Structures are given as C-alpha cells and as structure tokens.
mmCIF file of C-alpha atoms and ligand atoms in Angstrom:
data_model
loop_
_atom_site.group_PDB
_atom_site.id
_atom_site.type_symbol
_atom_site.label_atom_id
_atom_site.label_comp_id
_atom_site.label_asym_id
_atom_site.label_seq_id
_atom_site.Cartn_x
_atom_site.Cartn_y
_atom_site.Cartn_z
ATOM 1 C CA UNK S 1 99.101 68.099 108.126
ATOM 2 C CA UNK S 2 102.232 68.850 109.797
ATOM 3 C CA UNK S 3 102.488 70.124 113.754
ATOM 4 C CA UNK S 4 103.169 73.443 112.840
ATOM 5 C CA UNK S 5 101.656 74.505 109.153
ATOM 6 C CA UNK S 6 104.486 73.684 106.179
ATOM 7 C CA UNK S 7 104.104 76.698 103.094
ATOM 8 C CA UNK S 8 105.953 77.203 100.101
ATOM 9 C CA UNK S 9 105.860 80.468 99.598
ATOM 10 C CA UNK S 10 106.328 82.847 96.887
ATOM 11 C CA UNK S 11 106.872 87.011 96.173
ATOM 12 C CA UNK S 12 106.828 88.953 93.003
ATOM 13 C CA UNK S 13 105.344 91.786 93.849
ATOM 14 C CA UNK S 14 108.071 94.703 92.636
ATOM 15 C CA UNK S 15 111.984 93.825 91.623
ATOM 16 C CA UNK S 16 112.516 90.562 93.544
ATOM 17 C CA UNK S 17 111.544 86.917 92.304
ATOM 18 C CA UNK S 18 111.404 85.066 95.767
ATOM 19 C CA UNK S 19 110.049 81.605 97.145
ATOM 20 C CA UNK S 20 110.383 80.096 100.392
ATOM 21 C CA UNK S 21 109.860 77.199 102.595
ATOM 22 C CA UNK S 22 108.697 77.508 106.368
ATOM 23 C CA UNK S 23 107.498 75.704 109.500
ATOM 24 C CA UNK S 24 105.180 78.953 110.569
ATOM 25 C CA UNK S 25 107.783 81.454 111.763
ATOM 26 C CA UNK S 26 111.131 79.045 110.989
ATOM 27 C CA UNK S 27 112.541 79.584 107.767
ATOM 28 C CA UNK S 28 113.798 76.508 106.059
ATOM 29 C CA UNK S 29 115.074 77.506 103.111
ATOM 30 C CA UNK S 30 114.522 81.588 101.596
ATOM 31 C CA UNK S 31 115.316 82.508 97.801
ATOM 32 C CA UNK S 32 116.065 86.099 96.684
ATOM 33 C CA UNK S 33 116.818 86.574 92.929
ATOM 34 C CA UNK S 34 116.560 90.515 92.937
ATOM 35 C CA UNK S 35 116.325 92.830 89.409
ATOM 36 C CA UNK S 36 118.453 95.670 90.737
ATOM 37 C CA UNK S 37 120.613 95.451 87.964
ATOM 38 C CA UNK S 38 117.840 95.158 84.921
ATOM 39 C CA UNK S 39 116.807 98.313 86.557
ATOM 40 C CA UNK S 40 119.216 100.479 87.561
ATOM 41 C CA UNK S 41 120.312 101.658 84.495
ATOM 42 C CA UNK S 42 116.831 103.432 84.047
ATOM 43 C CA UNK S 43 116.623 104.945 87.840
ATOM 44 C CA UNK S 44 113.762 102.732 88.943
ATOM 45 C CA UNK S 45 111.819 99.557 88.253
ATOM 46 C CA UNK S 46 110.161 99.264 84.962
ATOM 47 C CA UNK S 47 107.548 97.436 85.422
ATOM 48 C CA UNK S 48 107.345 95.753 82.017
ATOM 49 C CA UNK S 49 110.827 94.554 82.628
ATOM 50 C CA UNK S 50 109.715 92.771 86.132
ATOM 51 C CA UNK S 51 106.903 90.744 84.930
ATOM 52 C CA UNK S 52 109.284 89.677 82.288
ATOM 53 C CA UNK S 53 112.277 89.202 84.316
ATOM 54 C CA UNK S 54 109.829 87.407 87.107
ATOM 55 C CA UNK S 55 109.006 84.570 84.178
ATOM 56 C CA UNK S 56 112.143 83.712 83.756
ATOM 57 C CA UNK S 57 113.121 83.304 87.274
ATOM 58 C CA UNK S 58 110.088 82.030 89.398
ATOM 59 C CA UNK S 59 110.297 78.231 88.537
ATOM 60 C CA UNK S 60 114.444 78.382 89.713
ATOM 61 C CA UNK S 61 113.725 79.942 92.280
ATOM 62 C CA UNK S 62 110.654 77.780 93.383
ATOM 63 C CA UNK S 63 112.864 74.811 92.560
ATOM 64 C CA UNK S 64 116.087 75.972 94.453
ATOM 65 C CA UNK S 65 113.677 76.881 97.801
ATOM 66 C CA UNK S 66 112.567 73.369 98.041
ATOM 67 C CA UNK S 67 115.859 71.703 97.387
ATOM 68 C CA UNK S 68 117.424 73.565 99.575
ATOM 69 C CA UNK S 69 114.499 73.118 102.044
ATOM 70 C CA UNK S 70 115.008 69.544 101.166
ATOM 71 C CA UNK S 71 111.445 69.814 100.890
ATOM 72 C CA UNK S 72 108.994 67.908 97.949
ATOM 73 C CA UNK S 73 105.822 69.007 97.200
ATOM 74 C CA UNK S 74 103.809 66.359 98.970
ATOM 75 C CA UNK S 75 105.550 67.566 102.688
ATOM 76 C CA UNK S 76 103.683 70.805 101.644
ATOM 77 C CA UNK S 77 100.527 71.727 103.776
ATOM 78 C CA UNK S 78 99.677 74.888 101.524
ATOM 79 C CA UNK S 79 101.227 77.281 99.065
ATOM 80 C CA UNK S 80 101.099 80.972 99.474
ATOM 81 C CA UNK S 81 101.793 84.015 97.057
ATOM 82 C CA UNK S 82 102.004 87.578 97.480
ATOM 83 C CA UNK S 83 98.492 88.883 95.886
ATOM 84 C CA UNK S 84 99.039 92.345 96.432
ATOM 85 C CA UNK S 85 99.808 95.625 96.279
ATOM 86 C CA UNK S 86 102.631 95.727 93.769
ATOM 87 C CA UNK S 87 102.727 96.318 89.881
ATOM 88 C CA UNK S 88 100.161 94.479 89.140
ATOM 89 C CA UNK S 89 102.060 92.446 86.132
ATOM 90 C CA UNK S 90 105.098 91.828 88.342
ATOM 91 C CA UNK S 91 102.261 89.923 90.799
ATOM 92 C CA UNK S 92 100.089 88.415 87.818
ATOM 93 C CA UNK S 93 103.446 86.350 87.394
ATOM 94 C CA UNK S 94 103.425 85.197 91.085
ATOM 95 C CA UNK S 95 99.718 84.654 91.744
ATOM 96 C CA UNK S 96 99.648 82.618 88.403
ATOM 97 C CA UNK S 97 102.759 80.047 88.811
ATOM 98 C CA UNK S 98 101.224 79.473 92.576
ATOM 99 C CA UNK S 99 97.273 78.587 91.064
ATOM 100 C CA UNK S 100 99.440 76.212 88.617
ATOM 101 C CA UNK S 101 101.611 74.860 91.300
ATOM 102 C CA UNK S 102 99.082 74.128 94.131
ATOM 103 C CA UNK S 103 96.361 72.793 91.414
ATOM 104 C CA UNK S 104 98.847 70.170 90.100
ATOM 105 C CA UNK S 105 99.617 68.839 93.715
ATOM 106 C CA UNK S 106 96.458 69.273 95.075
ATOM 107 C CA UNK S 107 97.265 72.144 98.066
ATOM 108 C CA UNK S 108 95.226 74.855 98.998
ATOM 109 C CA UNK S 109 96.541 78.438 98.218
ATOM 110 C CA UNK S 110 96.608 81.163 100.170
ATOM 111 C CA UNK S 111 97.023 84.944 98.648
ATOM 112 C CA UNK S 112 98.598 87.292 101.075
ATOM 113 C CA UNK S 113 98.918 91.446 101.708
ATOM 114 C CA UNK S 114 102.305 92.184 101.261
ATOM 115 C CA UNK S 115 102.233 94.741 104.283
ATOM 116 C CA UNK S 116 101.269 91.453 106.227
ATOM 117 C CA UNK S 117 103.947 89.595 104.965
ATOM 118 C CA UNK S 118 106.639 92.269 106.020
ATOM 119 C CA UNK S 119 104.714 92.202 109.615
ATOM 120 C CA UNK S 120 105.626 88.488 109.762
ATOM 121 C CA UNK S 121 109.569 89.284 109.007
ATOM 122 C CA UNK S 122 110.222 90.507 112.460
ATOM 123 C CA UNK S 123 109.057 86.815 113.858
ATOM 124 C CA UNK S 124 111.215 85.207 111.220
ATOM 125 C CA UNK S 125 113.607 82.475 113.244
ATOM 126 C CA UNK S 126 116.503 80.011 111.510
ATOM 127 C CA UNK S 127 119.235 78.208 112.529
ATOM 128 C CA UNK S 128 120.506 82.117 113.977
ATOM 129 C CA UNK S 129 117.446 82.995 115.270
ATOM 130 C CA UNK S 130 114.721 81.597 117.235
ATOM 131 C CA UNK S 131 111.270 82.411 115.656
ATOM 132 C CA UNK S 132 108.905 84.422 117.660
ATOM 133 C CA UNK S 133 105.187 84.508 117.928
ATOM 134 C CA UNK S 134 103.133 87.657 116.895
ATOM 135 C CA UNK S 135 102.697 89.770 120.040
ATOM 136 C CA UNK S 136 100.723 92.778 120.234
ATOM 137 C CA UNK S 137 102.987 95.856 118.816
ATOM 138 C CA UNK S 138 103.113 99.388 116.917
ATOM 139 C CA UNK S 139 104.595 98.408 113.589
ATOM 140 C CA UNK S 140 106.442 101.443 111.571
ATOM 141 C CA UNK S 141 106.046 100.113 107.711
ATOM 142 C CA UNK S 142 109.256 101.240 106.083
ATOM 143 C CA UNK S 143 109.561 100.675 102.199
ATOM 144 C CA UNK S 144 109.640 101.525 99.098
ATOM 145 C CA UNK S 145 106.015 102.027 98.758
ATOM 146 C CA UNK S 146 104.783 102.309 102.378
ATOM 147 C CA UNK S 147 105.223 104.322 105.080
ATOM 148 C CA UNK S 148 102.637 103.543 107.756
ATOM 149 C CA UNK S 149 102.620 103.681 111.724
ATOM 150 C CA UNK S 150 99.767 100.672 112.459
ATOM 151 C CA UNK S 151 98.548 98.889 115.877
ATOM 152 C CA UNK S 152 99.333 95.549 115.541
ATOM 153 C CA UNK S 153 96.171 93.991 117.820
ATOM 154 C CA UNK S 154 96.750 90.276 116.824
ATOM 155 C CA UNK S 155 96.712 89.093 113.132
ATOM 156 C CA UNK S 156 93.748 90.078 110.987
ATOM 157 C CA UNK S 157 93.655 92.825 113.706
ATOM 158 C CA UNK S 158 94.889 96.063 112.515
ATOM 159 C CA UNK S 159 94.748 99.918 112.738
ATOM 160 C CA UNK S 160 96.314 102.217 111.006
ATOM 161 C CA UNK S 161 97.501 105.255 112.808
ATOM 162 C CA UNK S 162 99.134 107.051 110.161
ATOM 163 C CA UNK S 163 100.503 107.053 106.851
ATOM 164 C CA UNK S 164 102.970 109.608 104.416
ATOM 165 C CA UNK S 165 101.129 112.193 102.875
ATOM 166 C CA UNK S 166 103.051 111.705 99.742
ATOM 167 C CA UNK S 167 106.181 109.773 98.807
ATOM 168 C CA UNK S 168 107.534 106.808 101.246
ATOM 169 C CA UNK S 169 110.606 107.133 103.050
ATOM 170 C CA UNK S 170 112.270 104.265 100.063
ATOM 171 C CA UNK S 171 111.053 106.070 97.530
ATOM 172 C CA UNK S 172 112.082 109.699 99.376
ATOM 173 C CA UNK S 173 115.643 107.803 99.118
ATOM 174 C CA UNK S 174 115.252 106.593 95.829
ATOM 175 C CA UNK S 175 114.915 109.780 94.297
ATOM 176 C CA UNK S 176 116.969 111.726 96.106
ATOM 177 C CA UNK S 177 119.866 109.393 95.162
ATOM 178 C CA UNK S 178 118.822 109.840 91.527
ATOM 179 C CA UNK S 179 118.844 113.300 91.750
ATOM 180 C CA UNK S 180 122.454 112.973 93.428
ATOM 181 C CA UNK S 181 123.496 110.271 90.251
ATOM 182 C CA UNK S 182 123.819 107.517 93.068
ATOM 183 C CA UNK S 183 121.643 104.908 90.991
ATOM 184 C CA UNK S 184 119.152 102.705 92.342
ATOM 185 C CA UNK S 185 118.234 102.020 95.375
ATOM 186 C CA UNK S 186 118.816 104.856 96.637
ATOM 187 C CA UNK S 187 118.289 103.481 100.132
ATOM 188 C CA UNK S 188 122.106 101.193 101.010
ATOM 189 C CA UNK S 189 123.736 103.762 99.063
ATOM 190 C CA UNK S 190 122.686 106.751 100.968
ATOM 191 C CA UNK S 191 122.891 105.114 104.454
ATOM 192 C CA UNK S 192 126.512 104.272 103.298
ATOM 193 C CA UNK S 193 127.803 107.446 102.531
ATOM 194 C CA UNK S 194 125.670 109.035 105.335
ATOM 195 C CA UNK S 195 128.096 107.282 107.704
ATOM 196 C CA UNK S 196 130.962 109.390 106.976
ATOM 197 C CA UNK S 197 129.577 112.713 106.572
ATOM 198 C CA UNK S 198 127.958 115.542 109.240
ATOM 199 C CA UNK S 199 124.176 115.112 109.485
ATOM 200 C CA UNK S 200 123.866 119.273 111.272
ATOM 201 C CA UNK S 201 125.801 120.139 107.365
ATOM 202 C CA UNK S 202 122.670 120.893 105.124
ATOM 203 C CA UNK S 203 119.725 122.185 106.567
ATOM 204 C CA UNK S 204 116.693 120.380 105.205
ATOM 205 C CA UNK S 205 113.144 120.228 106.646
ATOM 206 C CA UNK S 206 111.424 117.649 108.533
ATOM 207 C CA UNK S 207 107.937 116.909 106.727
ATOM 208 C CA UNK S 208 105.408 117.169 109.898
ATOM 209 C CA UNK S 209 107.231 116.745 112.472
ATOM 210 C CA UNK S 210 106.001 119.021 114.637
ATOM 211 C CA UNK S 211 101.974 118.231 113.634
ATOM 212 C CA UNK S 212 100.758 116.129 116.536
ATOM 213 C CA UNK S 213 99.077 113.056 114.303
ATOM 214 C CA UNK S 214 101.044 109.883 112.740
ATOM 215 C CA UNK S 215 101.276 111.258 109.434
ATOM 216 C CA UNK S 216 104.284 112.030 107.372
ATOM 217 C CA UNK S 217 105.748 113.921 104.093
ATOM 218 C CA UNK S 218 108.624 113.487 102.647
ATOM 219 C CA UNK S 219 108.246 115.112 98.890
ATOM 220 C CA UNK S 220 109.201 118.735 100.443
ATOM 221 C CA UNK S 221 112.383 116.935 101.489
ATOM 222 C CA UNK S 222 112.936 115.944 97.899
ATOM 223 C CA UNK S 223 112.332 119.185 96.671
ATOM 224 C CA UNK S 224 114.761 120.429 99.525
ATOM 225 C CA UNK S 225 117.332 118.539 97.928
ATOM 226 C CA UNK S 226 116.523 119.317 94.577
ATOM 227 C CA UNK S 227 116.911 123.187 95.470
ATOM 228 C CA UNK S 228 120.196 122.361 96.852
ATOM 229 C CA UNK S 229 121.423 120.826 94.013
ATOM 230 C CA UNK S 230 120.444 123.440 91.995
ATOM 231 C CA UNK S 231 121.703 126.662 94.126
ATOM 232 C CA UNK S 232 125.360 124.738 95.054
ATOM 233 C CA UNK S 233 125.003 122.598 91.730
ATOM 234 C CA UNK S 234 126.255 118.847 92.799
ATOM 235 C CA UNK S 235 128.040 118.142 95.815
ATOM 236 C CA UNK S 236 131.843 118.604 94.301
ATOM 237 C CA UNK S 237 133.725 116.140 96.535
ATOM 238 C CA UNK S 238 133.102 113.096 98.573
ATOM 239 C CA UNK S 239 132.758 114.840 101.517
ATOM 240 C CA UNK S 240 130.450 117.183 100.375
ATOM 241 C CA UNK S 241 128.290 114.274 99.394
ATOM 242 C CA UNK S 242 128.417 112.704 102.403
ATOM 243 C CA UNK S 243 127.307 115.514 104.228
ATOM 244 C CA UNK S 244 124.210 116.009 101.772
ATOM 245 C CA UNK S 245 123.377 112.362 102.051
ATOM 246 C CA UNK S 246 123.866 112.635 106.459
ATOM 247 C CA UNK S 247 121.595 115.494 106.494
ATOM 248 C CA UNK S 248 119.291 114.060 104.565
ATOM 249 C CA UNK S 249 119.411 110.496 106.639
ATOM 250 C CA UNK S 250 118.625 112.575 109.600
ATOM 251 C CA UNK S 251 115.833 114.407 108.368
ATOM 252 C CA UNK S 252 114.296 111.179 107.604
ATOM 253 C CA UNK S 253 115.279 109.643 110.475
ATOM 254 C CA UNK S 254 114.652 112.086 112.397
ATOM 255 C CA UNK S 255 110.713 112.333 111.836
ATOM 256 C CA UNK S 256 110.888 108.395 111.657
ATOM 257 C CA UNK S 257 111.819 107.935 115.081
ATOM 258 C CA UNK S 258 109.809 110.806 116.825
ATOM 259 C CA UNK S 259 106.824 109.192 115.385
ATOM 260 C CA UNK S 260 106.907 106.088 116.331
ATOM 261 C CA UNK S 261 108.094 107.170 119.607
ATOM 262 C CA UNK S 262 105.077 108.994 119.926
ATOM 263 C CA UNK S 263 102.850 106.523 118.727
ATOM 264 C CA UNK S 264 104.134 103.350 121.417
ATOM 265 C CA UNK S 265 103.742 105.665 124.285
ATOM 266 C CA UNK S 266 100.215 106.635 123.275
ATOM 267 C CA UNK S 267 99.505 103.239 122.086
ATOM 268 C CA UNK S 268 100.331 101.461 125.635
ATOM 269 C CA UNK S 269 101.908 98.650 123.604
ATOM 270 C CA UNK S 270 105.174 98.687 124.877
ATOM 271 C CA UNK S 271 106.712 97.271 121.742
ATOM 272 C CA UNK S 272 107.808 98.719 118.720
ATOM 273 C CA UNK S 273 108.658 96.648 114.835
ATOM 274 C CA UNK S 274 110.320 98.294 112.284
ATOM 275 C CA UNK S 275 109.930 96.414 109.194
ATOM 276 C CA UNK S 276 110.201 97.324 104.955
ATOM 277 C CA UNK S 277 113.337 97.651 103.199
ATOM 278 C CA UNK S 278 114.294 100.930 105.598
ATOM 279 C CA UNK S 279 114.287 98.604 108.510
ATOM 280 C CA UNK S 280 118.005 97.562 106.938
ATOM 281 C CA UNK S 281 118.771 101.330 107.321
ATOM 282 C CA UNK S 282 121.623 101.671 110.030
ATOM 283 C CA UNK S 283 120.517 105.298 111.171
ATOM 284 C CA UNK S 284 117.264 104.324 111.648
ATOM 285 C CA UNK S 285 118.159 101.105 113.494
ATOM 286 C CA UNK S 286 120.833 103.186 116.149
ATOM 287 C CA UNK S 287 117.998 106.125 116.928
ATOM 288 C CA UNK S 288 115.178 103.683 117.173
ATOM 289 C CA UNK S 289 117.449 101.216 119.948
ATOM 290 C CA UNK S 290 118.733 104.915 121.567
ATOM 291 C CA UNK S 291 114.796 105.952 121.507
ATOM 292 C CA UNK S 292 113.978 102.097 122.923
ATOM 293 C CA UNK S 293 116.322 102.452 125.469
ATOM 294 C CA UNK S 294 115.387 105.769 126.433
ATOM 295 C CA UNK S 295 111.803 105.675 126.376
ATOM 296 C CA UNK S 296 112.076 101.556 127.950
ATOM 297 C CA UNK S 297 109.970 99.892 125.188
ATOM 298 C CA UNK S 298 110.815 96.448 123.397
ATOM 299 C CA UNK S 299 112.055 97.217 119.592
ATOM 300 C CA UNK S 300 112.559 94.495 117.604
ATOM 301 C CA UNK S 301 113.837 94.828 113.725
ATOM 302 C CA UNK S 302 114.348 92.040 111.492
ATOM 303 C CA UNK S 303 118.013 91.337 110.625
ATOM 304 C CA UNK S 304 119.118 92.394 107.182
ATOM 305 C CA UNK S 305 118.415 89.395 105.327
ATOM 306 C CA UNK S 306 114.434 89.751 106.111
ATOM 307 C CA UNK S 307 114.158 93.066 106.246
ATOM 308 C CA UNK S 308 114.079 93.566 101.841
ATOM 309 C CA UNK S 309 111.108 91.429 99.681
ATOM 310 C CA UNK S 310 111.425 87.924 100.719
ATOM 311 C CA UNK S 311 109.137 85.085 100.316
ATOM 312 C CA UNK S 312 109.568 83.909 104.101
ATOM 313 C CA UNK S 313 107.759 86.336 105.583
ATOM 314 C CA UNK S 314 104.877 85.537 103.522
ATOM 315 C CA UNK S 315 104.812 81.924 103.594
ATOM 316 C CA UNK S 316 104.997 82.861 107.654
ATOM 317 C CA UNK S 317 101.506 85.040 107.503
ATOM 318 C CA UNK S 318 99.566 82.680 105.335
ATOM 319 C CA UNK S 319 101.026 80.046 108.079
ATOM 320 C CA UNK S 320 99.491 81.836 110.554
ATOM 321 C CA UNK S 321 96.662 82.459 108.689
ATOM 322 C CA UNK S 322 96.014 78.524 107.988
ATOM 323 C CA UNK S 323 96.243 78.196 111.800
ATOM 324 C CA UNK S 324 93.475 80.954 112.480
ATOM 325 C CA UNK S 325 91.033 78.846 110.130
ATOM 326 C CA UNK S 326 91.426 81.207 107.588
ATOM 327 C CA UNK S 327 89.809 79.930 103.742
ATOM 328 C CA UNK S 328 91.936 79.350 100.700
ATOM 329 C CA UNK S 329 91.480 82.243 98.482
ATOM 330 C CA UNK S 330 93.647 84.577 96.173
ATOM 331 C CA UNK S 331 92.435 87.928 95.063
ATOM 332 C CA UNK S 332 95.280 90.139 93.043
ATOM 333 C CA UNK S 333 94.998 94.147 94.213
ATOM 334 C CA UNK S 334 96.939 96.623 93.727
ATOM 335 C CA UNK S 335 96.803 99.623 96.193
ATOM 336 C CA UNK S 336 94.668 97.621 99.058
ATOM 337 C CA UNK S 337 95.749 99.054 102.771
ATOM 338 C CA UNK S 338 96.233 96.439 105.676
ATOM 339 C CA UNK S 339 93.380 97.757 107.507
ATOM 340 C CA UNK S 340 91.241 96.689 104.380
ATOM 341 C CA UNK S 341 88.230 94.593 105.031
ATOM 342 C CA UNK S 342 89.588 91.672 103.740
ATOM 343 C CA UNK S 343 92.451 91.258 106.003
ATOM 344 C CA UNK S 344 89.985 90.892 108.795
ATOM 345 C CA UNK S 345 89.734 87.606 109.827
ATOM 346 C CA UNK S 346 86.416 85.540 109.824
HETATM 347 O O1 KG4 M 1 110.411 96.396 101.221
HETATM 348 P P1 KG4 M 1 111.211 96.666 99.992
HETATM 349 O O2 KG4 M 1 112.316 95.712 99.647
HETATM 350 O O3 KG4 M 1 110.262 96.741 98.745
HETATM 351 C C1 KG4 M 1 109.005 97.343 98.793
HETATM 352 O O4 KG4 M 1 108.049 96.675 99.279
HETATM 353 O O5 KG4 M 1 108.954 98.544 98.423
HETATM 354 O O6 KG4 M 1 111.797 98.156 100.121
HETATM 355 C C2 KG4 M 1 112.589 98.709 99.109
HETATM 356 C C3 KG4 M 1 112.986 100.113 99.527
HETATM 357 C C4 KG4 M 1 113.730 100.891 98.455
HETATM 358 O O7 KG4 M 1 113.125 102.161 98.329
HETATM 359 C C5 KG4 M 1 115.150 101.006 98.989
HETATM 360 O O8 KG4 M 1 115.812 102.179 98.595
HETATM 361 C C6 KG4 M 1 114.905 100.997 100.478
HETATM 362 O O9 KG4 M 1 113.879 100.047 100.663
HETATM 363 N N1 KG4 M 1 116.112 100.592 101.240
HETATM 364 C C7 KG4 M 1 116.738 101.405 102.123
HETATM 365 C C8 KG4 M 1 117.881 100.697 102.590
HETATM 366 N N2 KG4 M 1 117.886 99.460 101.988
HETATM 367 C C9 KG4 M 1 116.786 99.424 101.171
HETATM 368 N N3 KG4 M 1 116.449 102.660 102.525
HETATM 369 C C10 KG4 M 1 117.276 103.237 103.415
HETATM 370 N N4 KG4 M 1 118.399 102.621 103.898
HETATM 371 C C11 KG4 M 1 118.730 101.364 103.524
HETATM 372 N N5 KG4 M 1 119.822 100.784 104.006
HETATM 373 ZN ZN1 ZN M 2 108.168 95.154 100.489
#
C-alpha cells in the first residue's frame, strides 16, 4: 500500500468516457474522451448512443490514463468507478469494465456517488496546483443534472439544504440554447455570447429568489424564454442574441449567487465550493468571487479542466474513502441523493 492511497479511476456516468490515476487529491494522469459531438446533432444525450459510444472508448482511455500516469496495474492500491446516478446503461459500461479490471489484478473496487466525486474536484492538485484536503464547506452542486446547496461536515457527512424544484441550472442552459438553435451544451455557448451582450435587456424572472429556503426553479425561466421567442420570434442579429443569452445568464446567476450567499452566512462555514459543469461558467465564477469578497468568505472553484465529468475527482473520493476504512463495494443507482444512507460512513 502506498503512503497516500494510489486509484485508477473511472466515469461513465452521462456523455464522457473518463479514467484517471491519483495519489488521493494529486492527479497523475486524467482522461476525457467526451460524446458532444455523437450528440449534438439530436439536442441532448441519447442514452443508447452513450453506453455504446462508452464501449468503444473505456479500455483507451483506461489504457492512455495509466501510460500517461506511467502507472501499471500492480502500483494500484484500488480501482474506483462512478456507480451512480447517471443513465443507468452509460454506468452499466463503467461499473462493469472496473469489476473485470480489479478481479483480474486482484484490487479492491470501490463504487462512488457522482455528487461525491464532483465534491472532491475542488481539492484536485497537479503539477499547477497543490491538492487540498476536504475542509468543512457549503458546496453549490452545479450540473447538468443537479442543482443542490449541501453542508459539507467532513466526508460521508452531508446535508442537504436545498435543491431545484425542477430543471438544473445545465439543463435550464441546455434547453434554452436549443430553443435559441445554439446546439448542445447549451452551457459554454451561452456564457460565451452572454459576454458581449446587456444582461438588464430582457426581463426574465428569477425562480424563488425571493422565498427564504435553499430551493430553486428554473423551468419558469425556460418557459420565459420560450414566450420570448415566440412574441419577438428569434433574436434577429447577434446582438440581439447576446442580449437574450446575458439576461438569461443573470437570471441564473443571479438566484445562484444569492443562495449560496445566504446559505454560508447561515451555515457559519465560512467557505463556499462551487462545483458541476456550471462551476466553468464565467458569470457565475465573477459574482460568486465579488459575493466572496464582499461578504469575506473563502470560495474556492475548481479550474476548468475539473470542473466537467472527470475521472479524477472520483478516483480522489474513493481515495479518501479507502483512508476512512471504508469496505469495497459497488452498487449501480440511478437517482440516489448524497445525503443517502449509504454515503454515510461506517
Ligand atoms: O457536471 P457535468 O459535466 O455533467 C453532469 O454531471 O451533468 O455538467 C454538464 C452541464 C451541462 O448542462 C452543460 O451545459 C453545463 O454543465 N455547462 C455550463 C458551462 N459549461 C458546461 N453551463 C453554464 N456555463 C458553462 N460555461
Ligand atoms: Zn457531473
């Protein structure tokens, strides 16, 4: 057993085939074969499609992780997959390749939550980065298929403040960019032309915002822009768009921020993570530093390369994990929250 636990890791849970190699929080090598173009054409993931697409690329992409790791199999103190939630064929593909890798080298394997796995990206170090332990923190769970405000106690040790209502902020951005024909994800592409227009231009409402809990909505948003579209039919110049796409950044951003303000000062944690693809989101990152700075709590969010699916950040929490004594064991789910029983630690 190495010093600090040694994982290859591995992610399949929605468009991304990913393995990794770490050292607990240091990444030494991270893999990233994403399925944005299989799926674009059709406006979203189809799941089908990802299993398929996640067969043909998980033994590269395990391969390529430990050469570039310069890593063999018998350095390896444990293998970890992603066991859930996620289309549950995507993980199948995942959870399966890691009970055939770590029975034909003899490793224990460790399944992990996916929420987990993006808590772990904000401690991600490499050779830019110095890794960081887990300390005590309000986490604001930003993807495609979360969007959660939860007390980050210690690991195992979670509660969950709030959650949306409906859609998740990702998927609030994927469909709004399909409604504007901006393909998918909708997420870089909005925040791109969101720079360049005027976020006071449309009018659109802020799901919530003014209820005093941690919860949030963002479907009446979509519908927002829907009605736009169809009163002032598509934005007819590039300017317009922008201006559709900075008002709606802001209305997400908007609630994003005043939430999670709300939730450190209540919390007494002092500390703030924004992880999930929308962590990459550049309006999100300048209001939450502006609201850090303001308000004088830490904020930490992951740089851009850990911020989408990655298989670091969940060889990191099954690291962890292995050094809290935690069993071997894989159990696929599907919907499971991170305040589920079974993240609890023994
Ligand atoms: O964490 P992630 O890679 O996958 C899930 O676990 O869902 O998040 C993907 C989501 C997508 O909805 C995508 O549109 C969104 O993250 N996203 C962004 C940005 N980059 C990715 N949303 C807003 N701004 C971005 N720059
Ligand atoms: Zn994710």
């Amino acid at each position: 057993m190495n010093a600090v636990p040694r994982v290859l890791a591995i992610e399949s849970s929605c468009d991304e085939t990913a393995a990794a190699v770490v050292d607990g929080n240091r990444v030494r090598s991270s893999v990233v074969r994403t399925q944005i173009d299989v799926h674009a054409r059709f406006g979203g993931v189809v799941p089908e499609l990802a299993s398929r697409h996640h067969l043909g690329a998980i033994a590269t992409v395990v391969d390529e992780a430990l050469a570039q790791a310069q890593c063999s199999l018998d350095a390896l103190d444990a293998i970890a997959v992603t066991e859930g939630p996620g289309l549950v064929g995507a993980l199948l593909v995942g959870v399966q390749y890691a009970r055939g890798l770590a029975l034909a080298c003899d490793r224990p394997l460790l399944g992990v939550h996916h929420m987990e796995g993006h808590l772990f990206s904000a401690c991600l170090g490499d050779d830019e980065r110095e890794p960081t332990p887990l300390a005590p923190h309000v986490a604001l769970l930003v993807s495609g298929g979360h969007t959660e405000l939860v007390a980050v106690e210690r690991l195992g040790r979670y509660t969950l403040l709030g959650a949306t209502r409906d859609d998740a902020a990702g998927e609030a951005y994927d469909k709004a960019a399909k409604l504007l024909g901006l393909g998918y994800p909708g997420g870089p592409v909005i925040d791109r032309l969101a720079r360049e227009g005027d976020p006071g231009a449309v009018a659109l409402p802020r799901g919530m915002a003014d209820r005093d809990n941690f919860e949030f909505s963002f479907s009446g948003l979509k519908t927002a822009v829907l009605v736009h579209i169809e009163q002032h039919g598509l934005p007819p110049s590039r300017a317009a768009l922008a201006d559709l796409c900075a008002s709606f950044q802001a209305a997400v951003v908007d609630v994003l921020v005043r939430k999670a303000r709300r939730a450190v000062r209540r919390s007494g944690l002092g500390r703030l993570h924004i992880v999930g693809g929308v962590a990459a989101n550049a309006g999100l990152r300048a209001a939450a530093a502006a609201a850090a700075q303001q308000d004088g709590f830490v904020l930490v969010v992951p740089p851009l390369r850990y911020c989408g699916d990655n298989a670091a950040m969940i060889g990191a929490a099954a690291a962890a994990r292995i050094e809290a004594g935690c069993a071997p064991s894989v159990e696929l789910h599907t919907t499971s929250g991170l305040d589920d029983a079974r993240q609890q630690l023994p």
